[in-house]
CSV table of C-alpha atoms and ligand atoms in Angstrom, one decimal:
chain,number,residue,atom,x,y,z
M,1,MET,CA,-21.1,-52.5,20.7
M,2,GLY,CA,-25.4,-51.8,21.7
M,3,THR,CA,-25.0,-48.5,22.7
M,4,LYS,CA,-26.8,-49.4,26.4
M,5,GLU,CA,-23.0,-49.7,27.0
M,6,LEU,CA,-22.2,-46.5,25.5
M,7,LYS,CA,-20.9,-42.8,27.8
M,8,PHE,CA,-23.6,-40.3,28.2
M,9,ASN,CA,-22.2,-37.9,25.3
M,10,SER,CA,-22.1,-40.8,23.0
M,11,ARG,CA,-25.4,-41.9,23.4
M,12,THR,CA,-27.3,-38.8,23.1
M,13,ILE,CA,-26.1,-38.8,19.4
M,14,HIS,CA,-26.7,-42.8,19.2
M,15,GLY,CA,-28.2,-43.5,22.3
M,16,GLY,CA,-31.2,-46.8,20.8
M,17,GLN,CA,-31.3,-45.9,17.6
M,18,SER,CA,-29.4,-47.6,14.5
M,19,PRO,CA,-29.5,-47.2,10.7
M,20,ASP,CA,-32.9,-46.6,9.5
M,21,GLU,CA,-33.5,-50.0,7.7
M,22,ALA,CA,-35.4,-48.9,4.1
M,23,TYR,CA,-32.1,-46.4,3.1
M,24,GLY,CA,-29.9,-46.4,5.7
M,25,ALA,CA,-31.3,-43.2,6.4
M,26,VAL,CA,-28.8,-41.8,9.4
M,27,MET,CA,-31.5,-39.6,10.6
M,28,PRO,CA,-34.9,-41.5,11.3
M,29,PRO,CA,-37.0,-40.5,8.8
M,30,ILE,CA,-40.4,-38.3,9.7
M,31,TYR,CA,-42.9,-41.1,9.2
M,32,GLN,CA,-45.6,-38.7,8.3
M,33,THR,CA,-48.7,-41.0,8.8
M,34,SER,CA,-51.3,-42.0,10.6
M,35,THR,CA,-52.0,-45.5,9.8
M,36,TYR,CA,-49.7,-48.2,8.1
M,37,ALA,CA,-50.5,-51.2,5.7
M,38,GLN,CA,-51.8,-54.7,6.8
M,39,SER,CA,-52.0,-57.7,4.5
M,40,THR,CA,-54.5,-59.0,6.4
M,41,PRO,CA,-56.5,-58.1,9.5
M,42,GLY,CA,-53.5,-58.0,12.4
M,43,GLY,CA,-50.2,-58.6,9.7
M,44,HIS,CA,-49.0,-55.4,9.7
M,45,LYS,CA,-44.8,-54.4,10.5
M,46,GLY,CA,-45.3,-53.8,14.4
M,47,TYR,CA,-47.2,-49.9,13.4
M,48,GLU,CA,-50.7,-49.8,13.4
M,49,TYR,CA,-51.6,-46.9,14.0
M,50,SER,CA,-49.7,-43.5,15.1
M,51,ARG,CA,-52.3,-42.3,18.1
M,52,SER,CA,-50.4,-46.3,19.5
M,53,ALA,CA,-46.7,-45.8,17.7
M,54,ASN,CA,-45.4,-44.2,15.4
M,55,PRO,CA,-41.6,-45.3,13.9
M,56,THR,CA,-40.2,-41.5,14.3
M,57,ARG,CA,-42.0,-40.9,17.9
M,58,THR,CA,-40.5,-44.8,18.6
M,59,ALA,CA,-36.7,-43.3,17.8
M,60,LEU,CA,-37.4,-40.2,20.0
M,61,GLU,CA,-38.6,-42.7,22.9
M,62,ASN,CA,-35.6,-44.8,22.9
M,63,SER,CA,-33.2,-42.5,22.4
M,64,LEU,CA,-35.1,-40.8,25.6
M,65,ALA,CA,-35.1,-43.9,28.0
M,66,SER,CA,-31.2,-43.8,27.3
M,67,ILE,CA,-30.0,-40.6,28.1
M,68,GLU,CA,-32.6,-41.8,31.4
M,69,ASN,CA,-31.0,-44.6,31.9
M,70,GLY,CA,-34.4,-46.4,31.8
M,71,ASN,CA,-35.6,-49.0,30.0
M,72,TYR,CA,-38.9,-47.1,28.5
M,73,GLY,CA,-39.5,-44.1,27.7
M,74,LEU,CA,-42.9,-42.1,26.4
M,75,ALA,CA,-43.3,-39.3,24.6
M,76,PHE,CA,-46.2,-37.3,24.8
M,77,GLY,CA,-48.0,-34.0,23.3
M,78,SER,CA,-46.2,-31.6,26.2
M,79,GLY,CA,-44.3,-31.6,29.4
M,80,LEU,CA,-47.8,-31.1,30.9
M,81,ALA,CA,-49.5,-34.3,28.7
M,82,ALA,CA,-46.7,-36.2,30.7
M,83,ILE,CA,-47.7,-34.8,33.9
M,84,ASP,CA,-51.7,-36.0,32.8
M,85,ALA,CA,-50.9,-39.6,32.0
M,86,VAL,CA,-48.6,-39.7,35.4
M,87,ILE,CA,-51.1,-38.7,37.8
M,88,LYS,CA,-53.8,-40.5,35.8
M,89,LEU,CA,-52.3,-43.7,37.0
M,90,LEU,CA,-54.3,-42.6,40.4
M,91,GLY,CA,-57.5,-42.7,41.6
M,92,PRO,CA,-60.5,-40.8,43.6
M,93,GLY,CA,-59.1,-40.3,47.6
M,94,ASP,CA,-55.1,-40.6,46.4
M,95,GLU,CA,-53.1,-38.7,47.8
M,96,VAL,CA,-49.6,-36.6,45.8
M,97,ILE,CA,-47.4,-34.7,48.4
M,98,SER,CA,-45.4,-32.2,45.6
M,99,THR,CA,-42.8,-30.0,45.7
M,100,SER,CA,-44.3,-25.9,47.1
M,101,ASP,CA,-42.6,-24.6,44.6
M,102,LEU,CA,-43.1,-25.9,41.2
M,103,TYR,CA,-44.0,-24.4,38.2
M,104,GLY,CA,-47.7,-23.2,37.7
M,105,GLY,CA,-48.7,-25.0,35.4
M,106,SER,CA,-48.2,-28.5,37.0
M,107,TYR,CA,-50.4,-26.5,40.4
M,108,ARG,CA,-52.3,-25.6,38.0
M,109,ILE,CA,-53.3,-29.5,36.8
M,110,PHE,CA,-53.6,-30.4,40.3
M,111,LYS,CA,-55.7,-28.0,41.6
M,112,ARG,CA,-57.6,-27.2,39.2
M,113,ILE,CA,-58.0,-30.5,37.1
M,114,PHE,CA,-57.4,-33.1,39.8
M,115,GLU,CA,-58.9,-32.3,42.6
M,116,LYS,CA,-62.1,-31.8,40.9
M,117,TYR,CA,-61.4,-35.9,40.1
M,118,GLY,CA,-60.7,-36.5,44.3
M,119,ILE,CA,-57.2,-36.4,44.1
M,120,VAL,CA,-55.8,-35.0,46.9
M,121,PHE,CA,-52.9,-33.0,46.5
M,122,HIS,CA,-49.9,-31.4,49.8
M,123,PHE,CA,-47.6,-28.6,48.6
M,124,VAL,CA,-44.1,-29.0,50.9
M,125,GLY,CA,-41.2,-27.6,50.8
M,126,MET,CA,-39.0,-30.8,50.3
M,127,GLN,CA,-35.3,-29.2,51.0
M,128,ASP,CA,-35.8,-30.6,54.5
M,129,THR,CA,-37.5,-34.3,53.9
M,130,ALA,CA,-38.7,-34.2,57.5
M,131,GLU,CA,-41.2,-32.2,56.0
M,132,ILE,CA,-42.5,-34.7,53.7
M,133,ALA,CA,-42.6,-37.7,56.3
M,134,LYS,CA,-45.2,-35.4,58.4
M,135,HIS,CA,-47.2,-35.7,55.0
M,136,ILE,CA,-47.5,-39.5,54.9
M,137,SER,CA,-50.9,-41.4,55.2
M,138,ALA,CA,-52.0,-44.6,54.5
M,139,ARG,CA,-53.6,-43.1,51.1
M,140,THR,CA,-50.4,-41.6,49.5
M,141,LYS,CA,-48.9,-42.9,46.3
M,142,LEU,CA,-47.0,-40.1,44.8
M,143,ILE,CA,-44.8,-37.8,45.4
M,144,TRP,CA,-43.9,-35.2,42.6
M,145,VAL,CA,-40.5,-33.5,43.0
M,146,GLU,CA,-39.0,-30.5,41.0
M,147,THR,CA,-35.4,-29.2,41.3
M,148,PRO,CA,-33.8,-27.5,41.1
M,149,THR,CA,-37.2,-25.7,41.6
M,150,ASN,CA,-38.9,-23.3,39.0
M,151,PRO,CA,-38.3,-20.4,39.6
M,152,MET,CA,-36.5,-20.3,43.1
M,153,MET,CA,-34.1,-23.2,42.5
M,154,ASN,CA,-34.5,-25.0,45.2
M,155,ILE,CA,-33.0,-28.1,45.5
M,156,VAL,CA,-34.1,-31.6,46.8
M,157,ASP,CA,-31.9,-34.4,47.8
M,158,ILE,CA,-33.5,-37.1,45.5
M,159,LYS,CA,-31.8,-40.2,46.9
M,160,LEU,CA,-32.9,-39.1,50.3
M,161,VAL,CA,-36.9,-38.7,49.3
M,162,SER,CA,-36.9,-42.1,47.2
M,163,GLN,CA,-35.3,-43.9,50.3
M,164,LEU,CA,-38.1,-43.0,51.9
M,165,ALA,CA,-40.8,-43.1,49.6
M,166,LYS,CA,-39.4,-46.6,49.2
M,167,LYS,CA,-40.0,-47.3,53.1
M,168,HIS,CA,-43.8,-46.7,51.9
M,169,LYS,CA,-44.2,-48.3,48.7
M,170,ILE,CA,-44.4,-44.2,47.4
M,171,LEU,CA,-43.8,-43.9,43.3
M,172,LEU,CA,-41.9,-40.9,42.9
M,173,ALA,CA,-41.8,-38.7,40.2
M,174,VAL,CA,-39.3,-36.3,39.5
M,175,ASP,CA,-39.9,-33.4,36.7
M,176,ASN,CA,-35.9,-33.4,35.2
M,177,THR,CA,-37.1,-30.2,33.1
M,178,PHE,CA,-34.4,-27.7,34.5
M,179,ALA,CA,-31.5,-30.2,35.3
M,180,THR,CA,-31.4,-32.4,32.2
M,181,PRO,CA,-30.1,-35.9,32.1
M,182,TYR,CA,-26.6,-34.1,30.7
M,183,LEU,CA,-26.8,-33.0,35.0
M,184,GLN,CA,-28.3,-35.4,37.2
M,185,LEU,CA,-30.2,-38.9,36.9
M,186,PRO,CA,-32.9,-38.9,38.7
M,187,LEU,CA,-33.9,-42.8,38.2
M,188,ASP,CA,-30.4,-43.7,39.0
M,189,LEU,CA,-31.1,-42.3,42.4
M,190,GLY,CA,-34.0,-44.1,42.6
M,191,ALA,CA,-36.9,-42.3,41.2
M,192,ASP,CA,-39.3,-44.2,39.6
M,193,ILE,CA,-40.9,-41.9,37.1
M,194,VAL,CA,-38.6,-39.3,35.8
M,195,MET,CA,-40.7,-36.6,33.1
M,196,HIS,CA,-39.3,-33.8,30.8
M,197,SER,CA,-41.0,-30.5,29.9
M,198,ALA,CA,-39.0,-31.5,26.2
M,199,THR,CA,-39.9,-28.3,25.2
M,200,LYS,CA,-37.0,-26.7,26.8
M,201,TYR,CA,-33.4,-28.1,27.2
M,202,LEU,CA,-33.7,-31.9,25.5
M,203,GLY,CA,-35.2,-29.8,22.2
M,204,GLY,CA,-33.4,-27.3,22.8
M,205,HIS,CA,-33.4,-24.9,20.1
M,206,SER,CA,-37.9,-23.4,21.1
M,207,ASP,CA,-39.1,-24.9,18.2
M,208,VAL,CA,-41.0,-27.3,19.1
M,209,VAL,CA,-43.8,-28.3,22.2
M,210,LEU,CA,-43.0,-31.8,23.7
M,211,GLY,CA,-43.2,-34.3,26.2
M,212,ALA,CA,-41.6,-37.3,28.2
M,213,LEU,CA,-41.6,-39.8,30.4
M,214,VAL,CA,-39.0,-42.2,31.4
M,215,VAL,CA,-39.3,-45.7,34.0
M,216,LYS,CA,-37.2,-48.7,34.1
M,217,ASP,CA,-40.1,-50.8,35.3
M,218,LYS,CA,-42.1,-52.5,33.6
M,219,GLU,CA,-45.2,-53.0,34.7
M,220,LEU,CA,-45.0,-48.5,35.1
M,221,ALA,CA,-44.4,-48.3,31.4
M,222,ASP,CA,-47.2,-50.6,30.8
M,223,GLN,CA,-49.7,-48.5,33.0
M,224,LEU,CA,-48.3,-45.8,31.0
M,225,TYR,CA,-48.5,-46.6,27.8
M,226,PHE,CA,-52.1,-48.0,28.2
M,227,ILE,CA,-52.5,-43.8,29.5
M,228,GLN,CA,-50.7,-42.8,26.7
M,229,ASN,CA,-53.0,-44.8,23.6
M,230,ALA,CA,-55.8,-44.1,25.6
M,231,SER,CA,-56.0,-40.9,26.8
M,232,GLY,CA,-53.9,-39.8,23.0
M,233,ALA,CA,-52.0,-37.0,23.9
M,234,VAL,CA,-49.4,-37.8,21.9
M,235,CYS,CA,-46.6,-36.1,20.4
M,236,GLY,CA,-46.4,-36.0,15.8
M,237,PRO,CA,-43.8,-37.7,14.1
M,238,MET,CA,-42.2,-33.5,13.0
M,239,ASP,CA,-41.8,-33.0,17.0
M,240,SER,CA,-40.5,-36.8,17.5
M,241,PHE,CA,-37.9,-35.8,15.2
M,242,LEU,CA,-36.8,-31.8,16.1
M,243,VAL,CA,-36.7,-32.5,20.1
M,244,LEU,CA,-34.3,-35.9,19.0
M,245,ARG,CA,-32.5,-33.4,17.1
M,246,GLY,CA,-31.9,-30.8,19.7
M,247,ILE,CA,-31.1,-34.6,21.8
M,248,LYS,CA,-28.2,-34.6,20.1
M,249,THR,CA,-26.3,-31.7,20.8
M,250,LEU,CA,-27.6,-32.0,24.3
M,251,HIS,CA,-24.6,-32.6,26.1
M,252,VAL,CA,-23.2,-29.3,24.3
M,253,ARG,CA,-25.3,-27.1,24.7
M,254,MET,CA,-25.7,-28.0,28.5
M,255,GLN,CA,-22.1,-27.5,29.2
M,256,ARG,CA,-22.0,-23.9,27.8
M,257,HIS,CA,-25.0,-23.7,29.5
M,258,CYS,CA,-23.7,-23.6,32.6
M,259,GLU,CA,-20.4,-22.0,31.7
M,260,ASN,CA,-22.5,-18.7,30.8
M,261,GLY,CA,-25.0,-19.2,34.4
M,262,ARG,CA,-21.9,-19.3,36.4
M,263,ALA,CA,-20.8,-16.2,34.7
M,264,VAL,CA,-24.4,-14.5,34.7
M,265,ALA,CA,-24.8,-15.6,38.0
M,266,GLU,CA,-21.0,-14.0,39.7
M,267,TYR,CA,-22.6,-10.2,38.0
M,268,LEU,CA,-25.4,-10.2,39.7
M,269,ALA,CA,-24.5,-11.9,43.0
M,270,ASN,CA,-21.5,-8.3,42.6
M,271,HIS,CA,-24.4,-6.0,41.3
M,272,PRO,CA,-25.2,-3.0,43.9
M,273,LYS,CA,-28.7,-3.0,43.1
M,274,ILE,CA,-29.5,-6.3,43.3
M,275,GLU,CA,-31.2,-7.9,46.2
M,276,LYS,CA,-30.7,-11.0,45.6
M,277,VAL,CA,-29.7,-14.3,43.7
M,278,PHE,CA,-31.1,-17.3,43.4
M,279,TRP,CA,-28.8,-20.3,41.2
M,280,PRO,CA,-27.6,-23.6,43.2
M,281,GLY,CA,-23.8,-23.2,42.4
M,282,PHE,CA,-23.5,-20.8,44.9
M,283,PRO,CA,-21.4,-22.3,48.4
M,284,ASP,CA,-24.2,-20.3,50.5
M,285,HIS,CA,-27.4,-22.3,48.7
M,286,PRO,CA,-29.0,-23.8,51.3
M,287,ASN,CA,-28.5,-26.5,49.4
M,288,HIS,CA,-25.1,-26.1,47.7
M,289,LYS,CA,-23.7,-29.3,49.1
M,290,VAL,CA,-27.1,-31.6,47.2
M,291,ALA,CA,-26.4,-29.8,44.6
M,292,LYS,CA,-23.1,-31.0,44.5
M,293,GLY,CA,-23.7,-33.9,45.1
M,294,GLN,CA,-26.5,-35.2,42.9
M,295,MET,CA,-25.7,-32.6,39.9
M,296,LYS,CA,-22.3,-32.6,37.6
M,297,ASP,CA,-22.8,-28.8,37.3
M,298,PHE,CA,-25.0,-25.9,37.8
M,299,GLY,CA,-27.3,-25.0,35.2
M,300,GLY,CA,-28.1,-22.0,33.5
M,301,MET,CA,-31.4,-21.7,34.9
M,302,ILE,CA,-31.4,-17.7,37.4
M,303,SER,CA,-34.4,-15.7,39.4
M,304,PHE,CA,-33.4,-12.5,41.0
M,305,VAL,CA,-35.1,-9.8,42.5
M,306,PRO,CA,-33.6,-5.8,42.5
M,307,LYS,CA,-32.3,-4.2,45.7
M,308,GLY,CA,-35.7,-2.5,46.8
M,309,GLY,CA,-37.6,-3.7,44.1
M,310,ASN,CA,-41.2,-3.9,43.3
M,311,TYR,CA,-43.7,-5.6,41.0
M,312,GLN,CA,-43.4,-2.2,38.5
M,313,ASP,CA,-38.7,-2.3,39.0
M,314,ALA,CA,-39.4,-6.0,37.6
M,315,ILE,CA,-40.9,-5.2,34.7
M,316,LYS,CA,-38.9,-2.3,34.1
M,317,ILE,CA,-35.4,-4.7,33.8
M,318,VAL,CA,-37.2,-7.2,31.8
M,319,GLU,CA,-38.6,-4.8,29.5
M,320,LYS,CA,-34.8,-3.1,29.2
M,321,LEU,CA,-33.2,-6.4,28.4
M,322,GLN,CA,-32.0,-6.6,24.3
M,323,LEU,CA,-30.3,-10.0,23.8
M,324,PHE,CA,-32.3,-11.2,26.4
M,325,THR,CA,-36.2,-12.5,25.0
M,326,LEU,CA,-39.0,-11.2,27.4
M,327,ALA,CA,-40.4,-14.6,26.9
M,328,GLU,CA,-42.2,-17.7,28.4
M,329,SER,CA,-40.8,-21.3,28.4
M,330,LEU,CA,-36.9,-21.6,28.9
M,331,GLY,CA,-33.6,-24.0,27.7
M,332,GLY,CA,-33.5,-23.1,24.0
M,333,VAL,CA,-30.3,-21.1,22.8
M,334,GLU,CA,-31.3,-17.9,22.9
M,335,SER,CA,-31.4,-16.1,26.5
M,336,LEU,CA,-34.8,-15.5,27.6
M,337,ALA,CA,-36.1,-13.1,30.5
M,338,GLY,CA,-39.1,-13.9,32.1
M,339,HIS,CA,-41.6,-12.1,35.2
M,340,PRO,CA,-43.2,-15.0,37.1
M,341,ALA,CA,-45.7,-13.4,39.2
M,342,SER,CA,-47.1,-12.5,35.8
M,343,MET,CA,-46.2,-14.9,33.6
M,344,THR,CA,-45.2,-18.4,34.4
M,345,HIS,CA,-46.4,-18.2,37.6
M,346,ALA,CA,-50.0,-16.3,37.5
M,347,SER,CA,-51.8,-19.1,37.9
M,348,ILE,CA,-50.7,-19.8,41.1
M,349,PRO,CA,-52.3,-17.4,43.6
M,350,LYS,CA,-50.3,-14.4,44.9
M,351,GLU,CA,-50.4,-15.3,48.6
M,352,GLU,CA,-49.6,-19.2,47.5
M,353,ARG,CA,-46.9,-17.8,45.2
M,354,GLU,CA,-45.6,-15.8,47.9
M,355,LYS,CA,-45.6,-18.5,50.4
M,356,SER,CA,-42.5,-20.5,48.1
M,357,GLY,CA,-40.5,-16.7,47.5
M,358,VAL,CA,-42.3,-15.9,44.5
M,359,VAL,CA,-42.2,-12.0,45.0
M,360,ASP,CA,-43.2,-9.6,42.6
M,361,ALA,CA,-40.0,-8.3,42.3
M,362,LEU,CA,-38.3,-12.0,41.1
M,363,ILE,CA,-36.6,-12.1,37.6
M,364,ARG,CA,-36.0,-15.7,36.3
M,365,LEU,CA,-33.4,-15.7,33.3
M,366,SER,CA,-32.6,-18.3,30.8
M,367,VAL,CA,-29.3,-18.4,30.2
M,368,GLY,CA,-28.7,-19.0,26.6
M,369,ILE,CA,-25.6,-20.2,25.1
M,370,GLU,CA,-24.1,-16.8,23.8
M,371,ASP,CA,-20.9,-14.5,24.4
M,372,LYS,CA,-21.5,-14.3,27.8
M,373,GLU,CA,-19.8,-10.9,28.0
M,374,ASP,CA,-22.7,-9.9,25.8
M,375,LEU,CA,-25.8,-11.4,28.1
M,376,ILE,CA,-23.3,-9.4,31.3
M,377,GLU,CA,-23.7,-6.1,28.5
M,378,ASP,CA,-27.6,-6.5,28.5
M,379,LEU,CA,-27.7,-7.1,31.9
M,380,ARG,CA,-25.7,-4.3,32.7
M,381,GLN,CA,-27.7,-1.8,30.4
M,382,ALA,CA,-31.0,-2.8,31.8
M,383,ILE,CA,-30.4,-3.0,35.8
M,384,GLU,CA,-28.5,0.9,35.3
G,401,PLP,C1,-40.3,-27.1,34.7
G,401,PLP,C2,-41.3,-26.9,34.3
G,401,PLP,N1,-42.3,-28.9,33.8
G,401,PLP,C3,-43.7,-29.0,33.1
G,401,PLP,C4,-43.2,-27.6,32.5
G,401,PLP,C5,-44.5,-27.8,31.2
G,401,PLP,O1,-44.4,-28.5,30.2
G,401,PLP,P1,-44.6,-27.7,28.8
G,401,PLP,O2,-44.7,-27.2,28.6
G,401,PLP,O3,-44.3,-28.1,27.8
G,401,PLP,O4,-46.5,-28.6,28.7
G,401,PLP,C6,-43.0,-26.4,32.3
G,401,PLP,C7,-43.0,-25.2,31.2
G,401,PLP,O5,-43.0,-24.7,31.2
G,401,PLP,C8,-41.3,-26.3,33.3
G,401,PLP,O6,-40.8,-25.7,33.0
């Protein structure tokens, strides 16, 4: 039985992998080498230099392709390095339509790096696809979607956007960091490229920074591989190994992240001192129906605003949390809390931030896999 026929949970463990040919090692060895012996110039065993390819990275890239239902995986030194490679498919004058509510670092690389090279970015609220259509021109080459969005948990209908993109021959890339392939499979919904900050749920243990792309199309994979090798922002073998190991428990971790996420979201929503909770699992979330249709469950990312709260109130709450660690990042086994306005989204101008709801009082939680009663007790003492 090839690993392609396996169901998702089995593919997180076996997808694209088989025991190592040298000694039968069940886990792919960490090939900590930059170069490979050649018997004659060009006479090698498939690897010549580790920027171009490394066996541990290949094992990870095969696993990534397998779990995202793609054909080709590419691993990078960080999520941003993966985003950088996608935008390098474009040239001066090309235009990109992106979700307006997105990770601050994605906004920063678009605006502060690539605009300098003549690429034009439009930031659009994509809950209504008609808004995207308004910005399409003959120069539009890429639609960039984050769903659920960071940190407002808005949901974009991937299938609907992909129909629009296909009609206009525009590439569609989806940042699947928050959902992971356990919850949502963008390539199956019509996207051309799936991107990950594997630093988050795929790695899952807050011990590695790594990025990934997965595609189905060979020509697109070849173009991205050329950029990966030519620009050189690859990940090392040790980091590839760590993410590969993380992926093997993705399905069990995600199940618990979702269960705890629901318990925390419901607790906060019923708390008299909380103004608003952003979580796509609530039936009154504006795109709950779309989330239900394209996601298996609703994940462990939640944002909330304390009643009548301001910048200082949010800071006080995150400082009082004890089990939730105040830190950048998300998706690890441990619960983290963040203050987007001063942390993850500080690189977006305040005016732009607030247009998409990232107010000064907003707090973002990455709900981990501890006992939910302990997490709720920690939130209770910090809020009250
Ligand atoms: C949704 C999302 N995309 C991309 C990134 C960037 O990934 P990295 O930090 O691995 O470069 C992040 C990081 O927080 C993120 O949350």
